[in-house]
Amino acid sequence: MMRQDELETLVLAHYDTIYAYCWRHVGQRELAQDLTQTAFLRFWQNRDRYRHDGRELNYLYTIAGNLCKDWCKRKKPVALEDLPESQRDPAAPPPDRDTALTVRAALAALPFAQRNALLLYYVQGFTAPEIAAITHATVPVVRYRLARGKRRLQELLKEELP
């Protein structure tokens, strides 16, 4: 069983990466914070079921991914241009804002499984076997999602960008 000080250490070590992951899925700062906090809360509530084999980050990504997936199923579409500045990426502004918005819109148009695989691979830096463990899929399925998602993203961007 995990002690509270171990949870605090876990939160301090992984909050930023789980938050960034949630933000890239939902695109809203406050919502990403809520989802991140909920992911850690669920981790804590289910700590008795967690096997302490050093994969707590995978477990956190699984919880956060499920929360983001549930939110994406319920959300109503919002144009990225309509989001207030406070809900946009907390990182430094991209050099070409229109291109960044176009890429975010294209990512949002992908099915969740493909978008999730692309974000975990290209943004979070996970390998295909690690993504398979996080998403409870096989490595070939993850590789298929990555290839199909990348191909579809290129198609969408080719339509939007000059």
Short mmCIF file of C-alpha atoms in Angstrom, two decimals:
data_model
loop_
_atom_site.label_atom_id
_atom_site.label_comp_id
_atom_site.label_asym_id
_atom_site.label_seq_id
_atom_site.Cartn_x
_atom_site.Cartn_y
_atom_site.Cartn_z
CA MET A 1 0.00 0.00 0.00
CA MET A 2 1.27 3.46 -0.91
CA ARG A 3 1.84 5.98 1.86
CA GLN A 4 0.78 9.61 1.52
CA ASP A 5 4.38 10.86 1.36
CA GLU A 6 4.99 8.48 -1.57
CA LEU A 7 1.97 9.95 -3.34
CA GLU A 8 3.29 13.47 -2.75
CA THR A 9 6.64 12.46 -4.28
CA LEU A 10 4.81 10.89 -7.23
CA VAL A 11 2.71 14.02 -7.81
CA LEU A 12 5.76 16.28 -7.65
CA ALA A 13 7.65 14.04 -10.06
CA HIS A 14 4.91 13.56 -12.67
CA TYR A 15 2.36 16.37 -12.40
CA ASP A 16 3.85 18.44 -15.23
CA THR A 17 4.02 15.55 -17.71
CA ILE A 18 0.48 14.34 -16.97
CA TYR A 19 -0.80 17.92 -17.17
CA ALA A 20 0.92 18.48 -20.54
CA TYR A 21 -0.56 15.22 -21.82
CA CYS A 22 -4.07 16.22 -20.73
CA TRP A 23 -3.66 19.73 -22.10
CA ARG A 24 -2.69 18.41 -25.52
CA HIS A 25 -5.86 16.33 -25.58
CA VAL A 26 -8.32 18.97 -24.38
CA GLY A 27 -6.61 22.27 -25.24
CA GLN A 28 -7.93 24.09 -22.18
CA ARG A 29 -5.73 24.98 -19.24
CA GLU A 30 -8.32 24.76 -16.45
CA LEU A 31 -9.85 21.56 -17.81
CA ALA A 32 -6.40 19.98 -18.16
CA GLN A 33 -5.66 20.91 -14.54
CA ASP A 34 -8.94 19.32 -13.43
CA LEU A 35 -8.27 16.15 -15.41
CA THR A 36 -4.72 15.94 -14.06
CA GLN A 37 -5.91 16.32 -10.48
CA THR A 38 -8.62 13.73 -11.09
CA ALA A 39 -6.02 11.31 -12.51
CA PHE A 40 -3.90 11.59 -9.36
CA LEU A 41 -7.00 11.32 -7.16
CA ARG A 42 -8.10 8.13 -8.93
CA PHE A 43 -4.58 6.76 -8.65
CA TRP A 44 -4.71 7.40 -4.90
CA GLN A 45 -8.21 5.95 -4.53
CA ASN A 46 -7.19 2.77 -6.37
CA ARG A 47 -3.75 2.43 -4.81
CA ASP A 48 -4.68 -0.92 -3.25
CA ARG A 49 -5.15 -2.37 -6.75
CA TYR A 50 -1.90 -0.89 -8.04
CA ARG A 51 1.02 -3.30 -8.23
CA HIS A 52 4.20 -1.56 -7.11
CA ASP A 53 6.42 -2.65 -9.97
CA GLY A 54 7.81 0.75 -10.90
CA ARG A 55 5.23 1.53 -13.58
CA GLU A 56 3.21 4.17 -11.81
CA LEU A 57 3.75 6.61 -14.69
CA ASN A 58 2.17 4.11 -17.11
CA TYR A 59 -0.75 3.70 -14.71
CA LEU A 60 -1.13 7.50 -14.47
CA TYR A 61 -1.09 7.85 -18.27
CA THR A 62 -3.72 5.13 -18.52
CA ILE A 63 -5.97 6.93 -16.03
CA ALA A 64 -5.37 10.34 -17.64
CA GLY A 65 -5.94 8.90 -21.11
CA ASN A 66 -9.25 7.38 -20.03
CA LEU A 67 -10.34 10.68 -18.49
CA CYS A 68 -9.43 12.57 -21.67
CA LYS A 69 -11.17 9.98 -23.82
CA ASP A 70 -14.34 10.27 -21.73
CA TRP A 71 -14.23 14.06 -21.98
CA CYS A 72 -13.69 13.93 -25.76
CA LYS A 73 -16.78 11.74 -26.11
CA ARG A 74 -18.91 14.27 -24.21
CA LYS A 75 -17.49 17.55 -25.48
CA LYS A 76 -19.13 19.88 -27.90
CA PRO A 77 -16.88 21.12 -30.72
CA VAL A 78 -15.31 24.55 -30.20
CA ALA A 79 -13.27 26.34 -32.83
CA LEU A 80 -9.70 26.82 -31.61
CA GLU A 81 -9.78 30.44 -32.72
CA ASP A 82 -12.66 31.02 -30.28
CA LEU A 83 -10.69 29.89 -27.22
CA PRO A 84 -9.60 32.69 -24.91
CA GLU A 85 -5.85 33.23 -24.61
CA SER A 86 -5.87 31.81 -21.06
CA GLN A 87 -6.92 28.41 -22.40
CA ARG A 88 -4.18 28.08 -24.98
CA ASP A 89 -0.83 26.35 -24.61
CA PRO A 90 0.98 27.52 -21.48
CA ALA A 91 4.33 27.00 -23.23
CA ALA A 92 5.98 29.73 -25.27
CA PRO A 93 3.85 30.89 -28.20
CA PRO A 94 4.71 29.20 -31.50
CA PRO A 95 6.36 31.32 -34.17
CA ASP A 96 3.43 30.82 -36.56
CA ARG A 97 0.18 30.90 -34.64
CA ASP A 98 -2.03 30.05 -37.62
CA THR A 99 -0.01 26.92 -38.37
CA ALA A 100 -0.12 25.85 -34.73
CA LEU A 101 -3.90 26.27 -34.64
CA THR A 102 -4.24 24.34 -37.89
CA VAL A 103 -2.14 21.47 -36.52
CA ARG A 104 -4.16 21.41 -33.27
CA ALA A 105 -7.42 21.36 -35.24
CA ALA A 106 -6.12 18.52 -37.44
CA LEU A 107 -5.05 16.55 -34.36
CA ALA A 108 -8.47 17.09 -32.81
CA ALA A 109 -10.07 15.66 -35.97
CA LEU A 110 -8.25 12.33 -35.56
CA PRO A 111 -9.90 9.42 -33.77
CA PHE A 112 -8.89 9.35 -30.09
CA ALA A 113 -6.75 6.19 -30.37
CA GLN A 114 -4.65 7.67 -33.19
CA ARG A 115 -4.34 11.09 -31.55
CA ASN A 116 -3.40 9.45 -28.25
CA ALA A 117 -0.71 7.30 -29.88
CA LEU A 118 0.76 10.30 -31.74
CA LEU A 119 0.82 12.47 -28.61
CA LEU A 120 2.40 9.74 -26.48
CA TYR A 121 5.02 9.01 -29.15
CA TYR A 122 5.95 12.41 -30.56
CA VAL A 123 5.20 14.74 -27.66
CA GLN A 124 5.68 12.61 -24.54
CA GLY A 125 8.54 10.55 -26.04
CA PHE A 126 7.27 7.04 -25.31
CA THR A 127 8.25 4.04 -27.42
CA ALA A 128 5.70 1.79 -29.13
CA PRO A 129 6.05 -0.94 -26.44
CA GLU A 130 5.58 1.66 -23.69
CA ILE A 131 2.49 3.05 -25.45
CA ALA A 132 1.16 -0.49 -25.76
CA ALA A 133 1.50 -0.93 -21.99
CA ILE A 134 -0.19 2.42 -21.29
CA THR A 135 -3.07 1.89 -23.70
CA HIS A 136 -3.47 -1.86 -23.11
CA ALA A 137 -2.94 -2.58 -26.81
CA THR A 138 -0.45 -4.73 -28.65
CA VAL A 139 2.71 -3.25 -30.14
CA PRO A 140 1.51 -3.94 -33.72
CA VAL A 141 -1.76 -2.12 -32.98
CA VAL A 142 0.18 0.86 -31.60
CA ARG A 143 2.41 0.92 -34.68
CA TYR A 144 -0.67 0.78 -36.90
CA ARG A 145 -2.27 3.67 -34.99
CA LEU A 146 0.91 5.70 -35.28
CA ALA A 147 1.25 5.07 -39.01
CA ARG A 148 -2.43 5.63 -39.76
CA GLY A 149 -2.63 8.70 -37.53
CA LYS A 150 0.48 10.22 -39.08
CA ARG A 151 -0.81 9.55 -42.60
CA ARG A 152 -4.26 11.01 -41.79
CA LEU A 153 -2.70 14.03 -40.08
CA GLN A 154 -0.57 14.69 -43.17
CA GLU A 155 -3.69 14.46 -45.36
CA LEU A 156 -5.58 16.90 -43.14
CA LEU A 157 -2.67 19.33 -43.05
CA LYS A 158 -2.16 19.13 -46.81
CA GLU A 159 -5.80 20.24 -47.21
CA GLU A 160 -5.41 23.14 -44.76
CA LEU A 161 -1.87 24.46 -45.27
CA PRO A 162 -0.74 26.05 -48.54
#
